[in-house]
Amino acid sequence: MGIRDRTTPPPTTPPPGPGGCSASVSLNSWTGGFVATVRVTAGSSGTNGWTVSMTLPGGASVTNTWSASASGSTGTVRFTNVDYNGRLGAGQGTEFGFQGNGSGTGMTPTCTAS
């Protein structure tokens, strides 16, 4: 048996932090309306669910949503996962979309994982 250096502690793995999630939006716009596709990507810990908040430009409104549940239709709108797309492994992603009236230019999504 060799001599073990007792002055150096064994390596430890820090506990995982909240991996969170990120979201990005792409638009297909026309005069008077738009379709937004939002990509949600899980952080290092994955997700059991997610919420994306987005402030719509003045005069814009959500008219239809798919692959998410929307809370509100003007101003700041919150989109939450549905049963089949909330649980994401680390680095995995999903998409949802919505159609709106007005202009969607300048929307910036904020994602929160649960």
N, CA, C and O of each residue as an XYZ file, in Angstrom:
456
protein
N       0.828     -1.175      0.000
C       0.000      0.000      0.000
C       0.874      1.240      0.000
O       1.907      1.284      0.668
N       0.459      2.228     -0.741
C       1.209      3.467     -0.821
C       0.798      4.432      0.277
O      -0.188      4.220      0.983
N       1.569      5.485      0.399
C       1.272      6.513      1.392
C       0.285      7.493      0.763
O       0.460      7.948     -0.368
N      -0.743      7.797      1.522
C      -1.762      8.712      1.018
C      -1.526     10.091      1.591
O      -1.299     10.236      2.792
N      -1.577     11.114      0.740
C      -1.412     12.502      1.167
C      -2.695     12.949      1.847
O      -3.725     13.121      1.196
N      -2.630     13.134      3.150
C      -3.816     13.495      3.927
C      -4.072     15.001      3.936
O      -5.085     15.441      4.479
N      -3.187     15.796      3.352
C      -3.394     17.239      3.375
C      -4.271     17.712      2.218
O      -4.792     18.826      2.261
N      -4.442     16.898      1.200
C      -5.273     17.280      0.072
C      -6.610     16.561      0.195
O      -6.653     15.331      0.161
N      -7.701     17.310      0.337
C      -9.002     16.647      0.463
C      -9.389     15.992     -0.860
O      -8.960     16.438     -1.925
N     -10.192     14.944     -0.795
C     -10.616     14.299     -2.032
C     -11.483     15.266     -2.838
O     -12.130     16.142     -2.263
N     -11.502     15.118     -4.153
C     -12.325     16.013     -4.963
C     -13.802     15.834     -4.633
O     -14.252     14.724     -4.347
N     -14.534     16.909     -4.673
C     -15.972     16.845     -4.432
C     -16.691     17.414     -5.652
O     -16.168     18.255     -6.383
N     -17.866     16.935     -5.830
C     -18.695     17.439     -6.915
C     -19.690     18.405     -6.306
O     -20.443     18.023     -5.410
N     -19.715     19.660     -6.770
C     -20.674     20.592     -6.194
C     -22.092     20.167     -6.530
O     -22.326     19.552     -7.571
N     -23.042     20.489     -5.657
C     -24.420     20.127     -5.965
C     -24.886     20.857     -7.225
O     -24.473     21.990     -7.476
N     -25.724     20.226     -7.998
C     -26.186     20.898     -9.208
C     -26.984     22.143     -8.869
O     -27.810     22.134     -7.956
N     -26.739     23.190     -9.592
C     -27.502     24.425     -9.407
C     -28.771     24.351    -10.228
O     -28.988     23.397    -10.975
N     -29.607     25.367    -10.083
C     -30.811     25.362    -10.899
C     -30.422     25.570    -12.356
O     -29.900     26.623    -12.721
N     -30.672     24.579    -13.173
C     -30.285     24.644    -14.577
C     -31.081     25.661    -15.361
O     -30.609     26.190    -16.367
N     -32.305     25.938    -14.898
C     -33.125     26.913    -15.580
C     -33.458     26.497    -16.999
O     -33.426     25.317    -17.348
N     -33.772     27.475    -17.793
C     -34.087     27.255    -19.194
C     -33.893     28.567    -19.935
O     -33.804     29.636    -19.332
N     -33.829     28.462    -21.230
C     -33.725     29.662    -22.058
C     -34.773     29.565    -23.153
O     -35.259     28.479    -23.467
N     -35.114     30.695    -23.724
C     -36.113     30.718    -24.790
C     -35.691     31.710    -25.860
O     -35.097     32.748    -25.570
N     -36.008     31.371    -27.093
C     -35.757     32.279    -28.216
C     -37.004     32.286    -29.091
O     -37.762     31.317    -29.118
N     -37.206     33.386    -29.802
C     -38.402     33.515    -30.629
C     -38.022     33.862    -32.065
O     -37.104     34.647    -32.303
N     -38.732     33.272    -33.013
C     -38.580     33.652    -34.421
C     -39.967     34.031    -34.931
O     -40.975     33.451    -34.529
N     -39.994     35.014    -35.821
C     -41.255     35.565    -36.303
C     -41.434     35.370    -37.797
O     -40.475     35.401    -38.568
N     -42.658     35.174    -38.177
C     -43.083     35.239    -39.569
C     -44.171     36.308    -39.568
O     -45.271     36.073    -39.068
N     -43.876     37.466    -40.116
C     -44.782     38.613    -40.033
C     -45.377     38.973    -41.380
O     -44.784     38.704    -42.425
N     -46.534     39.572    -41.349
C     -47.192     40.150    -42.509
C     -47.941     41.380    -42.034
O     -48.019     41.619    -40.829
N     -48.484     42.153    -42.932
C     -49.207     43.358    -42.551
C     -50.395     42.978    -41.678
O     -51.312     42.290    -42.127
N     -50.371     43.431    -40.433
C     -51.484     43.196    -39.521
C     -51.397     41.954    -38.668
O     -52.291     41.710    -37.857
N     -50.345     41.153    -38.821
C     -50.281     39.953    -38.007
C     -48.933     39.255    -38.047
O     -48.022     39.664    -38.767
N     -48.826     38.201    -37.266
C     -47.570     37.447    -37.181
C     -47.825     36.070    -36.594
O     -48.851     35.826    -35.959
N     -46.874     35.178    -36.818
C     -46.796     33.889    -36.141
C     -45.435     33.852    -35.458
O     -44.409     34.127    -36.080
N     -45.437     33.514    -34.185
C     -44.198     33.398    -33.417
C     -43.953     31.931    -33.080
O     -44.854     31.236    -32.611
N     -42.741     31.468    -33.319
C     -42.306     30.143    -32.902
C     -41.286     30.351    -31.797
O     -40.274     31.026    -31.988
N     -41.563     29.757    -30.630
C     -40.702     29.944    -29.465
C     -40.024     28.619    -29.148
O     -40.687     27.592    -28.999
N     -38.708     28.650    -29.048
C     -37.901     27.474    -28.713
C     -37.498     27.562    -27.251
O     -36.865     28.535    -26.841
N     -37.856     26.558    -26.460
C     -37.486     26.461    -25.045
C     -36.403     25.400    -24.930
O     -36.583     24.279    -25.406
N     -35.279     25.740    -24.303
C     -34.174     24.807    -24.119
C     -33.865     24.692    -22.633
O     -33.672     25.699    -21.951
N     -33.818     23.459    -22.137
C     -33.530     23.211    -20.721
C     -32.065     23.448    -20.423
O     -31.204     23.218    -21.272
N     -31.787     23.907    -19.221
C     -30.417     24.076    -18.749
C     -29.837     22.753    -18.289
O     -30.343     21.690    -18.646
N     -28.792     22.814    -17.509
C     -28.032     21.630    -17.116
C     -28.781     20.668    -16.204
O     -28.383     19.509    -16.083
N     -29.848     21.113    -15.564
C     -30.596     20.235    -14.670
C     -31.878     19.701    -15.286
O     -32.575     18.905    -14.657
N     -32.205     20.122    -16.505
C     -33.461     19.706    -17.107
C     -34.629     20.452    -16.477
O     -34.428     21.314    -15.621
N     -35.832     20.129    -16.891
C     -37.030     20.773    -16.337
C     -38.113     19.734    -16.083
O     -38.164     18.690    -16.732
N     -38.969     20.045    -15.132
C     -40.210     19.302    -14.936
C     -41.367     20.092    -15.528
O     -42.454     19.557    -15.744
N     -41.122     21.352    -15.784
C     -42.093     22.259    -16.373
C     -41.407     23.575    -16.666
O     -40.298     23.811    -16.187
N     -42.041     24.436    -17.441
C     -41.453     25.726    -17.776
C     -42.552     26.759    -17.999
O     -43.699     26.426    -18.297
N     -42.168     28.009    -17.847
C     -43.037     29.149    -18.131
C     -42.224     30.162    -18.912
O     -41.101     30.495    -18.532
N     -42.786     30.648    -19.995
C     -42.151     31.691    -20.791
C     -43.026     32.939    -20.699
O     -44.219     32.891    -20.998
N     -42.428     34.055    -20.286
C     -43.122     35.342    -20.243
C     -42.623     36.190    -21.392
O     -41.433     36.210    -21.707
N     -43.556     36.888    -22.011
C     -43.194     37.732    -23.139
C     -44.097     38.960    -23.140
O     -45.317     38.849    -23.022
N     -43.480     40.133    -23.275
C     -44.261     41.362    -23.366
C     -44.480     41.698    -24.835
O     -43.535     41.900    -25.597
N     -45.742     41.749    -25.203
C     -46.093     42.059    -26.586
C     -46.005     43.563    -26.815
O     -46.253     44.344    -25.896
N     -45.658     43.974    -28.023
C     -45.656     45.393    -28.347
C     -47.071     45.973    -28.228
O     -48.057     45.243    -28.335
N     -47.162     47.280    -28.008
C     -48.456     47.939    -27.925
C     -49.305     47.645    -29.143
O     -48.812     47.705    -30.270
N     -50.566     47.329    -28.938
C     -51.486     47.041    -30.027
C     -51.474     45.601    -30.496
O     -52.338     45.218    -31.285
N     -50.533     44.788    -30.045
C     -50.465     43.384    -30.446
C     -51.290     42.529    -29.491
O     -51.434     42.856    -28.313
N     -51.823     41.441    -30.008
C     -52.579     40.513    -29.172
C     -52.410     39.086    -29.689
O     -52.197     38.866    -30.881
N     -52.506     38.132    -28.785
C     -52.424     36.712    -29.123
C     -53.822     36.244    -29.504
O     -54.782     36.496    -28.776
N     -53.942     35.561    -30.644
C     -55.238     35.074    -31.095
C     -55.349     33.555    -31.065
O     -56.458     33.021    -31.045
N     -54.216     32.847    -31.062
C     -54.227     31.387    -31.079
C     -52.877     30.900    -30.558
O     -51.840     31.478    -30.883
N     -52.886     29.842    -29.753
C     -51.648     29.278    -29.188
C     -51.671     27.772    -29.379
O     -52.730     27.154    -29.276
N     -50.512     27.167    -29.657
C     -50.418     25.718    -29.744
C     -49.185     25.230    -28.995
O     -48.163     25.914    -28.939
N     -49.299     24.048    -28.429
C     -48.245     23.381    -27.658
C     -47.839     24.151    -26.404
O     -46.729     23.975    -25.901
N     -48.732     25.004    -25.897
C     -48.545     25.727    -24.639
C     -49.912     26.255    -24.213
O     -50.846     26.300    -25.014
N     -50.022     26.652    -22.953
C     -51.222     27.320    -22.449
C     -50.870     28.774    -22.217
O     -49.853     29.078    -21.593
N     -51.706     29.679    -22.717
C     -51.444     31.112    -22.580
C     -52.296     31.698    -21.465
O     -53.462     31.343    -21.294
N     -51.685     32.601    -20.714
C     -52.390     33.368    -19.695
C     -52.332     34.821    -20.126
O     -51.279     35.456    -20.055
N     -53.461     35.347    -20.571
C     -53.512     36.701    -21.094
C     -53.377     36.690    -22.600
O     -52.987     35.687    -23.198
N     -53.708     37.837    -23.216
C     -53.584     37.935    -24.668
C     -52.966     39.260    -25.111
O     -52.660     39.432    -26.291
N     -52.780     40.188    -24.190
C     -52.129     41.464    -24.499
C     -51.164     41.803    -23.368
O     -51.206     41.190    -22.301
N     -50.300     42.775    -23.607
C     -49.326     43.166    -22.576
C     -48.347     42.042    -22.325
O     -47.787     41.486    -23.270
N     -48.131     41.696    -21.060
C     -47.243     40.579    -20.726
C     -48.061     39.302    -20.698
O     -48.998     39.168    -19.911
N     -47.700     38.363    -21.565
C     -48.409     37.090    -21.683
C     -47.494     35.992    -21.156
O     -46.299     35.970    -21.448
N     -48.075     35.074    -20.369
C     -47.319     33.944    -19.834
C     -47.768     32.675    -20.542
O     -48.962     32.393    -20.641
N     -46.801     31.920    -21.028
C     -47.063     30.655    -21.692
C     -46.479     29.554    -20.817
O     -45.314     29.631    -20.425
N     -47.269     28.532    -20.505
C     -46.777     27.407    -19.708
C     -46.867     26.123    -20.529
O     -47.680     25.996    -21.445
N     -46.011     25.187    -20.169
C     -45.984     23.913    -20.878
C     -47.327     23.202    -20.767
O     -48.120     23.475    -19.865
N     -47.563     22.296    -21.691
C     -48.696     21.383    -21.615
C     -48.152     20.027    -21.172
O     -46.940     19.860    -21.042
N     -49.035     19.064    -20.941
C     -48.628     17.776    -20.372
C     -47.451     17.117    -21.071
O     -46.574     16.564    -20.408
N     -47.414     17.164    -22.377
C     -46.431     16.375    -23.118
C     -45.092     17.067    -23.369
O     -44.184     16.428    -23.900
N     -44.927     18.349    -23.010
C     -43.645     19.000    -23.331
C     -43.000     19.750    -22.165
O     -42.130     20.592    -22.385
N     -43.405     19.464    -20.954
C     -42.819     20.151    -19.799
C     -41.536     19.525    -19.288
O     -40.625     20.231    -18.854
N     -41.459     18.208    -19.337
C     -40.273     17.511    -18.824
C     -39.233     17.429    -19.937
O     -39.430     16.758    -20.950
N     -38.118     18.131    -19.721
C     -37.026     18.151    -20.691
C     -35.739     17.736    -19.996
O     -35.455     18.194    -18.890
N     -34.973     16.889    -20.625
C     -33.661     16.529    -20.098
C     -32.682     17.673    -20.318
O     -32.954     18.595    -21.087
N     -31.551     17.607    -19.644
C     -30.522     18.649    -19.770
C     -30.193     18.903    -21.238
O     -29.833     17.981    -21.970
N     -30.319     20.155    -21.660
C     -29.992     20.544    -23.023
C     -31.056     20.242    -24.061
O     -30.915     20.645    -25.216
N     -32.113     19.548    -23.682
C     -33.172     19.237    -24.644
C     -34.068     20.450    -24.853
O     -34.093     21.372    -24.038
N     -34.794     20.429    -25.949
C     -35.664     21.551    -26.250
C     -37.007     21.127    -26.789
O     -37.219     19.974    -27.164
N     -37.909     22.087    -26.819
C     -39.232     21.908    -27.394
C     -39.656     23.236    -27.983
O     -39.024     24.260    -27.724
N     -40.706     23.234    -28.764
C     -41.199     24.474    -29.351
C     -42.695     24.610    -29.126
O     -43.417     23.617    -29.034
N     -43.150     25.853    -29.038
C     -44.575     26.158    -29.056
C     -44.739     27.380    -29.936
O     -43.758     28.024    -30.308
N     -45.960     27.692    -30.261
C     -46.167     28.833    -31.133
C     -47.450     29.561    -30.821
O     -48.321     29.061    -30.109
N     -47.545     30.750    -31.368
C     -48.786     31.503    -31.261
C     -48.922     32.448    -32.435
O     -47.940     32.889    -33.033
N     -50.170     32.742    -32.744
C     -50.496     33.690    -33.801
C     -51.006     34.954    -33.140
O     -51.688     34.903    -32.117
N     -50.673     36.083    -33.729
C     -51.110     37.345    -33.142
C     -51.514     38.366    -34.175
O     -51.154     38.279    -35.349
N     -52.272     39.340    -33.704
C     -52.623     40.518    -34.496
C     -51.658     41.627    -34.145
O     -51.135     41.666    -33.031
N     -51.414     42.531    -35.078
C     -50.486     43.624    -34.850
C     -49.079     43.194    -35.219
O     -48.880     42.335    -36.077
N     -48.104     43.804    -34.557
C     -46.688     43.513    -34.822
C     -46.067     42.799    -33.639
O     -46.272     43.183    -32.487
N     -45.305     41.755    -33.932
C     -44.590     41.038    -32.882
C     -43.134     41.448    -32.766
O     -42.396     40.876    -31.964
N     -42.706     42.426    -33.550
C     -41.316     42.843    -33.567
C     -40.875     43.343    -32.194
O     -41.561     44.144    -31.559
N     -39.719     42.857    -31.750
C     -39.139     43.330    -30.491
C     -39.485     42.499    -29.276
O     -39.077     42.857    -28.171
N     -40.223     41.401    -29.423
C     -40.544     40.567    -28.266
C     -39.287     39.842    -27.790
O     -38.500     39.342    -28.593
N     -39.115     39.794    -26.469
C     -37.987     39.075    -25.884
C     -38.546     38.117    -24.837
O     -39.095     38.562    -23.829
N     -38.415     36.798    -25.062
C     -38.947     35.835    -24.099
C     -38.022     35.644    -22.900
O     -36.800     35.732    -23.017
N     -38.632     35.380    -21.750
C     -37.910     35.044    -20.530
C     -38.443     33.705    -20.038
O     -39.651     33.542    -19.864
N     -37.548     32.743    -19.811
C     -37.950     31.391    -19.426
C     -37.617     31.125    -17.972
O     -36.558     31.512    -17.479
N     -38.550     30.447    -17.282
C     -38.350     30.008    -15.911
C     -38.694     28.519    -15.842
O     -39.770     28.106    -16.273
N     -37.791     27.733    -15.309
C     -38.009     26.280    -15.200
C     -38.531     25.935    -13.824
O     -38.275     26.635    -12.844
N     -39.272     24.837    -13.774
C     -39.716     24.311    -12.483
C     -39.376     22.835    -12.414
O     -39.661     22.182    -11.410
